[in-house]
Amino acid sequence: MANLRFQVVEEAFKKKPLEVPPPSERPSEYFGKYVFNRTKMYKYLQRDVYDKLIDVIDNGAPLDRSIADAVAKGMKQWADENGVTHYTHWFQPLTEGTAEKHDAFIEHDGKGGMIEEFSGKLLMQQEPDASSFPNGGIRATFEARGYSAWDPTSPVFIIDDTLCIPTIFISYTGEALDYKAPLKRALHAIDEAATNVARYFDPKVKKVISNLGWEQEYFLVDEGLYSARPDLMLTGRTLMGHDSAKNQQMDDHYFGPIPARVQAFMKDLEIQALELAIPCKTRHNEVAPNQFEIAPIYEETNLAVDHNMLLMSLMKKVARKHGFRVLLHEKPFDGINGSGKHNNWSLSTDTGILLHAPGKNAEQNLRFVTFIVETLMGVYKHNGLLKASIMSATNAHRLGANEAPPAIISSFLGKQVSELLDHIEKADKDDLFFMAGKQGVKLDIPEIPELLIDNTDRNRTSPFAFTGNRFEFRAVGSEANCACAMIALTAAVTEALVNFKERVDKLIAAGQEQTSAIIDVLREDIKTCAPIRFDGNGYSEEWVEEATRRGLDVESSCPVIFDRYLDKASVDMFERLNIMNRKELEARNEVKWETYTKKIQIEARVLGDLTMNHIIPVATMYQTRLAQNVASMINVFGDEEGKTLTASNISIIRDIAERTQIIERKVEDLVNARKVANKIESEREKAIAYHDTVEPKMDEIRYHIDKLELTIADELWTLPKYRELLFIR
């Protein structure tokens, strides 16, 4: 086994970058090559059909089923020209991944042969087995029927020989079994609520769009080394492993030169992503060794979520081609930064960005302040729910560690925005709403141009920071579906906007002038949401105490945090906005608790297996070798002198014996704790038991294993070490 470790390390060092032939076209020319976008719609659809479909996409018009056959015919023609033989409804069940079932374009012709066809009916809906996906009890095994339904606002695309049709996924009884259905409801709700508020300032506003720009962080590990680590293969993270002497402490990886093998992978990934219309913009080394990031240009939120899910799938496929494995777990390695997926969120209209501060125009600044404050109101009122939306067994390892934000939701606004809100709360109504734009800073270096400094700094410890024209929700985990966080955030802000308009309209109906009414309500809300505003160090112990005094949710137990979905305020909000009903919320929580339990359960089983089949045998083997050395020395030099000469070996033998005894005892305790927890019927209580009684025992076992790794001879250690996993390029 030791030789296998050295072999895979040696092979990893020898690997060369894979040649990626450059495309014959510029990116702008092959962008969307495999997407049925508007250009292709216009080419392959009749004009009246095209117009009706665009009306659905742009204006939310009801989908006319009568055009489905014509759309399917156009899609089929385009697919045929690209060598496509199958189609699938591509959806996002409650697994944090995607699902697809491929069907061929073939039917019986009634004459003993086959014909190829694709009808509007097949485009519009399919019938996956709803009981085989996580559903929280909505579907029993004998109640298997569910439906996937075409989402025309997210373009159809081609992967290999398959036409992929983005869809929602619902049960036979109508409940959402996916992320897309409630996300689309939430986006419709905020469009209506935000448009109504935006019309206070510009009656010509027709529509408000939620925008999302995600930043996908990830690790790359050589495929051979990955295969030699069962914990990485089965859980996505290392359950043991001592720190490398050098990790990220030199700050030399962040934004450093991209390694050649990684550069080839990134180039290949970007080409394929651009062909699928994923607008990849940025790539760079992240802080931790072998950690990287890819980020796109902003898109409409529903499409951005689909593109992120598609990219994560594509990353895994391309990585294997280059001899890598992608790690999307939020904390695959202890002691270094984990991976997040920062969600940059904003609102825009057909007239501009609602969160953009123009500077000297009082009316536009009032609009800016309105949407900033009501966003804060939503985040304040539902800060526990927002934390629940990003919490998971995997992300819990990352939050609050190194540069990840803490598990307390707060918002950083920066000095100028904070001062503006304080000024509005206290100043006379006739004062001008003024906020400075970017200001120039000249450096004493002639060759360097003047720098434009933003009106807000950045706070890397803030989970929800304002960064100029958007909020950055930094707490979202790297392997999560962005939709989960976006549903909660969108709902919270929508509720705040609806409430804001109701109060303003009430004052106007009572005879108050509109601007005066808006300012009065804003002043109330600025004061109310003040506890959510925090510009300091989110990592400090003092902040935990301060957040508690402010009434913010400081719960740290992942299973208990999920309770926030079922708070009366959460249920009332989701039901009032027609995003999810109580049954759907209860089902999702059952899924969350069950998923949490299973993840920890798998980790505990893998840790127990590795401990008893790798660690203990290796430790015993080395112990025996040392004991033989001690016996040989005593035989040569006598008892007293032999023991003196081998004192260090005797100390190591004793240390190994003590640690292996502790490990074996704690593994037995771990197994017993699992057995007790597994008997609990309530999914919530079982998850809490796994959090409170099972997971801590894993940390105790790891501590002693990591100490043994430093003690046992390197050639005997069977598992690739951190210094090998993290520094193979």
XYZ file of C-alpha atoms in Angstrom:
729
model
C 0.000 0.000 0.000
C 2.860 2.372 0.792
C 4.347 1.756 -2.653
C 0.962 2.621 -4.197
C 0.994 6.013 -2.502
C 4.479 6.811 -3.747
C 3.542 5.567 -7.198
C 0.508 7.821 -7.572
C 2.466 10.800 -6.226
C 5.250 10.181 -8.732
C 2.792 9.803 -11.587
C 1.043 13.017 -10.579
C 4.335 14.933 -10.670
C 5.100 13.625 -14.168
C 1.793 14.617 -15.769
C 2.003 17.279 -18.450
C -0.660 19.824 -19.450
C -3.175 18.460 -21.933
C -3.110 20.266 -25.261
C -6.331 22.198 -25.879
C -6.601 23.275 -29.526
C -7.685 26.913 -29.787
C -11.078 27.482 -31.396
C -11.014 28.732 -34.978
C -13.370 31.561 -33.978
C -13.343 34.376 -31.459
C -15.347 33.730 -28.241
C -18.048 36.146 -29.361
C -18.552 34.037 -32.499
C -18.972 30.643 -30.820
C -20.760 31.949 -27.714
C -24.048 30.053 -27.412
C -23.134 27.639 -30.216
C -25.055 24.824 -28.511
C -27.938 26.915 -27.168
C -31.343 27.463 -28.769
C -31.094 31.212 -28.221
C -33.048 34.050 -29.793
C -30.971 34.013 -32.959
C -31.746 30.354 -33.514
C -35.363 30.810 -32.470
C -35.717 33.485 -35.138
C -34.112 31.191 -37.716
C -35.995 27.973 -36.958
C -39.423 29.248 -35.841
C -42.235 30.856 -37.775
C -42.455 34.601 -37.089
C -45.778 34.471 -35.231
C -44.533 31.564 -33.113
C -41.295 33.406 -32.400
C -43.189 36.540 -31.321
C -45.438 34.587 -28.953
C -42.489 32.753 -27.406
C -40.505 35.979 -26.891
C -43.591 37.531 -25.250
C -43.575 34.641 -22.774
C -39.861 35.057 -22.071
C -39.751 38.852 -21.815
C -43.141 39.774 -20.460
C -44.305 36.712 -18.551
C -47.219 36.123 -20.912
C -49.013 32.765 -20.422
C -47.510 30.038 -22.565
C -49.852 29.172 -25.420
C -49.764 25.383 -25.694
C -50.897 25.694 -29.319
C -47.405 26.873 -30.330
C -45.655 23.938 -28.627
C -45.635 21.700 -31.717
C -44.163 24.462 -33.878
C -41.448 25.218 -31.286
C -40.639 21.522 -30.915
C -40.363 21.185 -34.685
C -37.880 24.063 -34.864
C -35.843 22.702 -31.966
C -35.781 19.259 -33.583
C -34.513 20.661 -36.882
C -31.712 22.531 -35.099
C -30.890 19.471 -32.990
C -30.725 17.233 -36.078
C -28.229 19.583 -37.699
C -26.022 19.173 -34.611
C -26.127 15.360 -34.577
C -28.510 15.106 -31.645
C -30.316 11.775 -31.182
C -31.894 12.137 -27.711
C -33.715 14.669 -25.562
C -34.120 15.064 -21.808
C -35.981 17.179 -19.293
C -33.193 18.701 -17.196
C -34.289 19.610 -13.662
C -32.960 20.388 -10.201
C -34.293 18.060 -7.471
C -33.555 18.613 -3.783
C -30.164 16.898 -4.077
C -28.038 20.014 -4.816
C -27.461 18.475 -8.253
C -29.346 18.023 -11.510
C -31.306 15.126 -12.963
C -31.988 13.906 -16.490
C -33.514 10.906 -18.274
C -32.601 10.582 -21.949
C -35.158 9.496 -24.561
C -34.441 8.906 -28.252
C -36.239 10.771 -31.041
C -37.867 7.539 -32.230
C -41.405 6.171 -32.373
C -43.080 3.261 -34.187
C -44.284 4.199 -37.648
C -47.135 1.635 -37.579
C -45.571 -0.304 -40.464
C -42.939 -2.264 -38.625
C -40.348 0.504 -38.793
C -39.358 3.607 -36.829
C -39.706 7.323 -37.366
C -37.943 10.216 -35.654
C -40.175 12.828 -34.081
C -40.360 15.346 -31.265
C -43.786 16.746 -30.439
C -44.931 19.741 -28.441
C -46.318 17.366 -25.829
C -42.869 15.857 -25.254
C -41.371 19.341 -25.060
C -43.951 20.640 -22.610
C -43.917 17.905 -19.962
C -42.532 14.543 -18.902
C -43.235 12.176 -16.025
C -40.207 11.332 -13.834
C -40.549 9.058 -10.804
C -41.261 11.539 -8.003
C -40.867 9.027 -5.156
C -37.223 8.275 -5.992
C -36.024 11.828 -5.348
C -35.877 13.561 -1.945
C -39.414 14.746 -1.253
C -39.854 14.932 2.515
C -42.801 12.546 2.561
C -44.832 14.273 -0.152
C -44.519 11.167 -2.332
C -44.561 7.602 -0.955
C -43.015 4.694 -2.881
C -46.457 3.667 -4.122
C -47.193 7.298 -5.141
C -44.568 7.701 -7.813
C -46.130 10.105 -10.273
C -44.513 13.506 -10.758
C -44.167 15.975 -13.609
C -41.417 18.011 -15.190
C -42.612 21.061 -17.139
C -40.682 23.168 -19.652
C -39.314 26.528 -18.497
C -39.166 28.604 -21.713
C -37.288 31.437 -19.974
C -34.162 29.263 -19.741
C -32.884 28.306 -23.212
C -32.693 24.692 -24.367
C -29.112 23.487 -24.916
C -27.157 20.539 -26.293
C -24.771 18.328 -24.322
C -23.047 15.697 -26.486
C -25.896 13.988 -28.411
C -28.726 15.153 -26.147
C -31.133 18.089 -26.309
C -31.493 19.353 -22.729
C -34.742 21.125 -21.799
C -34.683 23.113 -18.505
C -37.800 22.270 -16.496
C -39.481 22.610 -13.133
C -40.301 19.437 -11.168
C -43.560 19.032 -9.231
C -45.473 16.188 -7.618
C -48.738 14.694 -8.869
C -50.495 16.741 -6.182
C -48.830 19.980 -7.284
C -46.124 20.567 -4.665
C -42.700 21.742 -5.840
C -40.061 19.023 -5.581
C -37.234 21.168 -6.898
C -35.541 24.551 -6.542
C -36.644 26.114 -9.836
C -40.410 26.185 -9.230
C -40.280 28.217 -5.963
C -37.458 30.359 -7.372
C -39.587 31.347 -10.352
C -42.502 32.145 -8.039
C -40.199 34.281 -5.894
C -38.845 36.131 -8.932
C -42.384 36.829 -10.126
C -43.281 38.147 -6.660
C -40.330 40.533 -6.434
C -40.948 41.754 -9.994
C -44.463 42.810 -9.021
C -43.551 44.261 -5.622
C -40.417 46.115 -6.760
C -42.106 47.476 -9.883
C -44.872 48.965 -7.761
C -42.324 50.698 -5.523
C -40.089 51.785 -8.432
C -43.066 53.569 -10.014
C -43.049 56.040 -7.120
C -39.904 57.419 -8.731
C -40.495 56.617 -12.408
C -44.047 55.735 -13.561
C -42.626 54.379 -16.825
C -41.001 51.353 -15.145
C -42.491 48.187 -16.639
C -40.512 45.382 -15.044
C -37.947 44.658 -12.313
C -35.386 41.953 -12.891
C -33.413 40.127 -10.211
C -29.772 39.744 -11.261
C -27.224 37.259 -9.982
C -23.499 36.931 -10.475
C -22.001 33.909 -8.726
C -18.315 33.352 -7.992
C -17.605 29.611 -8.033
C -14.645 28.539 -5.888
C -13.277 25.001 -6.139
C -10.256 22.791 -5.505
C -8.468 20.595 -8.027
C -6.785 17.361 -6.969
C -4.837 14.970 -9.152
C -7.089 12.044 -10.065
C -4.578 9.400 -8.931
C -4.176 10.959 -5.497
C -7.934 11.382 -5.227
C -8.429 7.673 -5.922
C -5.968 6.825 -3.156
C -8.042 8.743 -0.591
C -11.312 6.866 0.108
C -12.522 9.722 2.287
C -12.252 12.203 -0.595
C -13.973 9.768 -2.942
C -16.897 9.006 -0.640
C -17.408 12.233 1.313
C -15.790 15.000 -0.732
C -13.428 15.966 2.100
C -10.434 14.629 3.992
C -11.572 13.159 7.306
C -7.967 13.046 8.498
C -4.680 14.610 7.537
C -2.145 16.781 9.327
C -1.388 20.268 8.080
C 1.340 20.600 5.514
C 4.325 22.537 6.880
C 3.619 25.022 4.106
C 0.034 25.740 3.149
C -1.371 29.226 2.560
C 0.519 31.151 5.206
C 2.861 32.797 2.677
C -0.094 34.279 0.711
C 1.732 33.331 -2.469
C -1.024 31.366 -4.242
C -3.769 34.008 -4.365
C -3.787 35.649 -7.806
C -0.470 33.915 -8.532
C 0.528 32.457 -11.905
C -1.923 29.718 -12.857
C -0.183 26.300 -13.061
C 0.139 24.941 -16.598
C -2.091 21.873 -16.100
C -4.726 24.016 -14.425
C -4.497 26.627 -17.171
C -5.198 23.935 -19.775
C -8.197 22.750 -17.753
C -9.519 26.300 -17.379
C -9.131 27.000 -21.091
C -11.007 23.838 -22.025
C -13.729 24.549 -19.459
C -14.211 28.129 -20.618
C -14.501 27.149 -24.290
C -17.179 24.567 -23.536
C -18.948 26.916 -21.102
C -19.049 29.735 -23.649
C -20.455 27.351 -26.253
C -23.285 26.771 -23.771
C -23.737 30.560 -23.352
C -22.331 30.606 -19.815
C -20.638 34.035 -19.883
C -17.395 33.142 -18.079
C -15.447 36.311 -17.362
C -12.929 35.739 -14.570
C -10.501 32.984 -13.564
C -7.752 33.061 -10.951
C -5.933 31.261 -8.169
C -7.737 31.480 -4.840
C -6.118 31.820 -1.408
C -5.565 28.155 -0.550
C -3.142 25.983 -2.530
C -4.858 24.174 -5.418
C -7.938 26.368 -4.948
C -9.307 28.367 -7.881
C -12.273 30.481 -8.951
C -14.373 31.022 -12.053
C -16.978 33.776 -12.320
C -19.355 34.933 -15.067
C -20.903 38.208 -16.126
C -24.175 38.934 -14.317
C -27.384 37.388 -15.638
C -31.058 37.196 -14.755
C -31.259 35.094 -11.597
C -33.175 32.091 -12.952
C -30.790 31.748 -15.888
C -27.756 32.368 -13.673
C -28.802 29.515 -11.368
C -29.255 27.163 -14.328
C -25.863 28.147 -15.698
C -24.176 27.544 -12.355
C -25.697 24.077 -12.044
C -24.662 23.305 -15.618
C -21.138 24.615 -15.030
C -20.611 22.475 -11.919
C -21.534 19.407 -13.934
C -19.298 20.514 -16.798
C -16.367 21.166 -14.445
C -16.385 17.579 -13.224
C -16.461 16.217 -16.765
C -13.655 18.453 -18.087
C -11.504 17.905 -14.992
C -11.405 14.145 -15.540
C -10.295 14.722 -19.112
C -7.291 16.614 -17.693
C -6.482 14.065 -14.981
C -8.045 16.099 -12.166
C -10.972 15.765 -9.834
C -12.938 18.861 -8.874
C -13.713 19.242 -5.173
C -16.789 21.387 -4.559
C -17.061 20.508 -0.862
C -16.950 23.689 1.205
C -14.121 22.417 3.417
C -12.189 19.548 1.798
C -8.998 20.308 3.752
C -8.617 21.282 7.385
C -6.505 24.285 8.305
C -6.843 26.204 5.033
C -9.591 28.261 3.426
C -12.745 26.549 2.302
C -14.725 27.266 -0.855
C -17.761 29.492 -1.145
C -19.990 30.674 -3.940
C -20.449 34.388 -3.402
C -23.849 35.430 -4.752
C -23.742 39.001 -6.060
C -27.386 40.072 -6.118
C -29.021 43.189 -7.471
C -32.256 44.536 -8.933
C -32.611 46.369 -12.223
C -35.407 47.729 -14.380
C -35.784 48.623 -18.017
C -34.677 52.109 -16.862
C -31.578 51.261 -14.779
C -30.083 49.560 -11.688
C -32.140 50.143 -8.560
C -29.199 49.735 -6.174
C -26.938 52.133 -8.067
C -26.289 55.442 -6.303
C -26.142 58.194 -8.948
C -24.807 60.910 -6.641
C -26.432 64.354 -6.812
C -29.977 63.675 -8.039
C -32.162 63.785 -4.927
C -35.047 61.800 -6.401
C -32.828 59.024 -7.735
C -30.936 58.920 -4.461
C -34.241 58.532 -2.623
C -35.034 55.558 -4.860
C -31.589 54.102 -4.129
C -32.073 54.541 -0.385
C -35.548 53.003 -0.550
C -34.332 49.764 -2.102
C -31.246 49.602 0.131
C -33.294 50.073 3.294
C -36.048 47.648 2.313
C -33.444 45.026 1.418
C -31.988 45.515 4.887
C -35.464 45.237 6.382
C -35.983 41.878 4.717
C -32.567 40.635 5.788
C -33.104 41.876 9.347
C -36.551 40.377 9.810
C -35.516 37.029 8.323
C -31.825 36.843 9.224
C -32.316 33.399 10.773
C -34.076 32.143 7.643
C -31.294 33.475 5.413
C -28.782 31.607 7.538
C -30.877 28.457 7.221
C -30.913 28.902 3.436
C -27.117 28.617 3.192
C -26.574 26.108 5.991
C -25.628 22.478 5.356
C -23.518 19.744 6.875
C -20.726 20.692 4.483
C -20.945 24.493 4.658
C -21.017 24.347 8.464
C -17.311 23.384 8.351
C -16.492 26.546 6.378
C -18.522 29.341 7.973
C -16.433 31.424 10.330
C -13.209 29.657 9.358
C -10.375 31.711 7.849
C -11.922 34.128 5.338
C -15.448 32.689 5.238
C -18.108 34.884 6.890
C -19.464 33.860 10.306
C -22.739 32.015 10.839
C -24.429 35.241 11.931
C -26.169 37.236 9.222
C -25.294 40.931 9.196
C -24.815 43.550 6.496
C -21.826 45.760 5.777
C -22.715 49.033 4.039
C -19.520 51.045 4.190
C -18.956 54.464 5.676
C -20.717 56.613 3.070
C -23.908 54.574 2.814
C -24.108 54.208 6.587
C -23.651 57.952 7.055
C -26.303 58.620 4.415
C -28.853 56.444 6.234
C -27.991 58.040 9.561
C -28.396 61.468 7.968
C -31.830 60.610 6.548
C -32.998 59.284 9.887
C -32.136 62.502 11.686
C -31.931 65.378 9.171
C -34.608 67.762 7.974
C -36.717 66.428 5.096
C -35.730 69.304 2.866
C -32.050 68.354 2.980
C -30.616 67.144 -0.308
C -30.009 63.407 -0.554
C -26.352 63.479 -1.502
C -23.920 60.621 -1.817
C -20.498 61.061 -3.333
C -19.652 58.904 -6.315
C -16.205 57.576 -7.111
C -13.472 60.003 -6.135
C -10.010 60.301 -7.602
C -6.858 59.501 -5.668
C -3.548 60.639 -7.118
C -0.383 58.712 -6.347
C 3.089 60.232 -6.223
C 4.173 58.098 -9.176
C 4.075 59.982 -12.502
C 3.478 56.921 -14.676
C 0.485 55.657 -12.660
C -2.938 57.091 -13.605
C -5.377 58.546 -11.113
C -7.323 55.835 -9.292
C -11.095 55.976 -8.909
C -12.032 54.946 -5.388
C -15.468 53.363 -4.773
C -17.843 54.851 -2.241
C -17.736 51.668 -0.143
C -14.855 49.540 1.082
C -15.104 45.735 1.161
C -15.535 43.663 4.318
C -14.570 40.030 3.781
C -16.044 39.011 7.134
C -19.550 40.231 6.282
C -22.049 37.613 5.082
C -24.148 40.221 3.238
C -22.104 43.196 2.098
C -23.059 46.132 -0.109
C -20.362 46.579 -2.743
C -21.354 49.588 -4.830
C -24.374 48.551 -6.916
C -25.194 45.153 -5.468
C -25.178 43.049 -2.311
C -22.722 40.200 -2.050
C -24.169 37.218 -0.178
C -20.835 35.644 0.732
C -22.106 32.839 2.951
C -23.449 30.577 0.158
C -21.528 27.293 -0.056
C -19.563 26.185 -3.106
C -21.536 22.986 -3.806
C -24.950 24.507 -3.034
C -27.675 25.328 -5.496
C -27.771 29.155 -5.515
C -31.547 28.993 -5.799
C -31.959 28.028 -2.146
C -30.392 31.276 -0.921
C -32.015 33.328 -3.683
C -35.502 32.039 -2.806
C -35.126 33.114 0.825
C -33.501 36.452 0.014
C -35.971 37.312 -2.761
C -38.940 36.427 -0.567
C -37.632 38.467 2.368
C -37.005 41.563 0.238
C -40.356 41.171 -1.544
C -42.211 41.084 1.758
C -40.376 44.216 2.907
C -41.242 46.053 -0.325
C -44.904 45.049 -0.111
C -45.063 46.228 3.489
C -43.271 49.469 2.598
C -45.745 50.290 -0.177
C -48.755 49.506 1.985
C -47.579 51.960 4.654
C -46.624 54.675 2.163
C -49.965 54.371 0.352
C -51.783 54.619 3.670
C -50.040 57.925 4.437
C -50.728 59.243 0.938
C -54.403 58.263 1.243
C -54.484 60.262 4.464
C -53.365 63.344 2.551
C -49.573 63.308 2.968
C -47.360 64.273 -0.004
C -45.678 61.231 -1.618
C -42.012 62.114 -1.017
C -42.740 63.088 2.561
C -44.576 59.802 3.125
C -41.712 57.795 1.661
C -39.175 59.543 3.885
C -41.289 59.027 7.010
C -41.579 55.289 6.348
C -37.876 55.042 5.482
C -36.953 56.701 8.756
C -38.955 54.140 10.674
C -37.329 51.295 8.767
C -33.778 52.672 9.077
C -34.231 52.654 12.828
C -35.899 49.224 12.859
C -33.257 47.445 10.782
C -30.272 49.099 12.511
C -29.298 45.861 14.332
C -28.488 44.134 11.018
C -25.930 46.804 10.070
C -22.406 45.920 11.174
C -19.219 47.240 9.589
C -16.730 45.667 11.992
C -14.831 42.387 12.280
C -17.284 39.497 11.984
C -14.678 37.032 13.256
C -14.322 38.577 16.699
C -15.760 37.004 19.835
C -17.088 40.431 20.758
C -19.323 40.373 17.667
C -21.039 37.170 18.815
C -21.890 38.855 22.112
C -22.966 42.052 20.368
C -25.116 40.147 17.833
C -26.854 38.386 20.706
C -27.628 41.733 22.338
C -29.003 42.975 19.007
C -31.404 40.065 18.802
C -29.803 38.436 15.758
C -29.856 34.669 15.302
C -26.596 33.263 16.696
C -27.562 29.574 16.678
C -24.660 27.393 15.488
C -26.235 23.920 15.342
C -26.969 23.164 11.699
C -30.074 20.985 12.284
C -31.562 23.525 14.703
C -30.917 26.377 12.262
C -33.219 24.627 9.778
C -36.101 25.317 12.194
C -36.203 28.876 10.895
C -37.989 27.659 7.764
C -40.949 26.684 9.935
C -41.121 29.829 12.052
C -44.540 31.455 11.814
C -42.987 34.532 10.191
C -41.328 32.383 7.505
C -44.410 30.305 6.744
C -46.642 33.383 6.634
C -44.255 35.119 4.248
C -43.850 32.202 1.836
C -47.591 31.499 1.782
C -48.644 35.123 1.425
C -46.299 35.565 -1.548
C -47.391 32.232 -3.078
C -43.814 30.910 -3.146
C -44.199 27.800 -0.969
C -46.918 26.492 1.321
C -46.478 24.917 4.747
C -46.556 21.392 3.339
C -43.733 22.188 0.932
C -41.701 23.884 3.672
C -42.175 20.977 6.067
C -41.158 18.539 3.332
C -38.017 20.512 2.529
C -37.004 20.562 6.154
C -37.461 16.800 6.352
C -35.121 16.543 3.365
C -32.600 18.903 4.965
C -32.543 16.982 8.250
C -32.349 13.622 6.494
C -29.564 14.840 4.203
C -27.611 16.192 7.164
C -27.895 12.877 8.988
C -26.851 10.836 5.963
C -23.807 12.971 5.246
C -22.509 12.687 8.814
C -23.451 8.998 8.869
C -21.421 8.307 5.733
C -18.466 10.267 7.087
C -18.570 8.346 10.375
C -18.653 4.998 8.571
C -15.795 5.962 6.262
C -13.730 7.248 9.184
C -14.297 4.031 11.128
C -13.333 1.929 8.115
C -10.160 3.911 7.366
C -9.170 3.900 11.011
C -9.425 0.138 11.490
C -8.186 -0.912 8.037
C -5.489 1.675 7.320
C -4.403 3.643 10.358
C -4.322 0.983 13.108
C -2.552 -1.669 10.948
C 0.077 0.862 9.831
C 0.583 2.074 13.391
C 0.933 -1.506 14.647
C 3.393 -2.337 11.854
C 5.615 0.608 12.748
C 5.289 -0.149 16.443
C 6.437 -3.713 15.784
C 9.403 -2.477 13.761
C 10.476 -0.204 16.612
C 9.988 -2.972 19.163
C 12.212 -5.274 17.131
C 14.860 -2.550 17.052
C 14.665 -2.136 20.829
C 14.934 -5.901 21.345
C 17.938 -6.107 19.014
C 19.733 -3.247 20.783
C 19.143 -4.819 24.196
C 20.454 -8.120 22.859
C 23.639 -6.391 21.674
C 24.252 -3.888 24.495
C 22.422 -5.403 27.404
C 19.259 -4.400 29.148
C 20.247 -1.108 30.745
C 22.403 0.354 27.952
C 20.061 -0.984 25.261
C 17.068 0.773 26.804
C 19.085 3.968 27.140
C 20.122 3.884 23.487
C 16.540 3.219 22.332
C 14.764 5.559 24.750
C 13.258 7.633 21.934
C 11.932 4.509 20.214
C 10.443 3.261 23.460
C 8.723 6.637 23.916
C 7.290 6.422 20.393
C 6.126 2.846 20.994
C 4.349 3.957 24.152
C 2.802 6.954 22.379
C 1.528 4.789 19.511
C 0.111 2.256 21.955
C -1.720 4.936 23.907
C -3.090 6.631 20.807
C -4.224 3.435 19.109
C -6.022 2.398 22.286
C -7.743 5.778 22.443
C -8.636 5.607 18.742
C -10.064 2.083 18.994
C -12.113 3.040 22.029
C -13.406 6.196 20.375
C -14.288 4.343 17.169
C -16.352 1.965 19.280
C -17.986 4.979 20.970
C -18.665 6.428 17.518
C -20.372 3.255 16.348
C -22.494 3.090 19.499
C -23.484 6.758 19.171
C -24.622 6.086 15.601
C -26.649 3.081 16.703
C -28.426 5.146 19.346
C -29.090 8.017 16.922
C -30.336 5.681 14.182
C -33.151 4.473 16.441
C -34.637 7.968 16.682
C -37.712 8.224 14.454
C -37.949 12.004 14.148
C -35.666 13.216 11.332
C -35.090 16.465 13.208
C -34.140 14.816 16.479
C -31.977 12.266 14.666
C -30.089 15.048 12.884
C -29.583 16.870 16.179
C -28.278 13.663 17.753
C -25.798 13.224 14.903
C -24.680 16.833 15.368
C -24.375 16.640 19.154
C -23.156 13.077 19.785
C -21.685 11.641 16.570
C -19.823 14.457 14.849
C -17.771 15.518 17.924
C -16.402 11.988 18.281
C -15.113 12.156 14.714
C -13.085 15.251 15.570
C -11.600 13.470 18.593
C -10.554 10.487 16.483
C -9.051 12.722 13.836
C -6.903 14.526 16.393
C -5.089 11.343 17.361
C -4.801 10.051 13.789
C -3.184 13.310 12.714
C -0.687 12.981 15.553
C 0.134 9.449 14.403
C 0.736 10.721 10.867
C 3.591 12.846 12.230
C 4.997 9.914 14.165
C 4.858 6.933 11.815
C 7.535 6.433 9.171
C 6.560 8.140 5.929
C 7.096 5.059 3.759
C 4.482 3.141 5.759
C 1.711 5.761 5.600
C -0.829 4.566 3.054
C -2.838 7.722 2.415
C -1.573 10.682 0.346
C -0.702 13.543 2.673
C -1.710 17.186 2.488
C 1.697 18.205 1.126
C 1.048 15.847 -1.791
C -2.634 16.528 -2.340
C -2.266 20.301 -2.320
C 0.935 20.872 -4.240
C 0.617 18.583 -7.257
C 0.016 20.720 -10.337
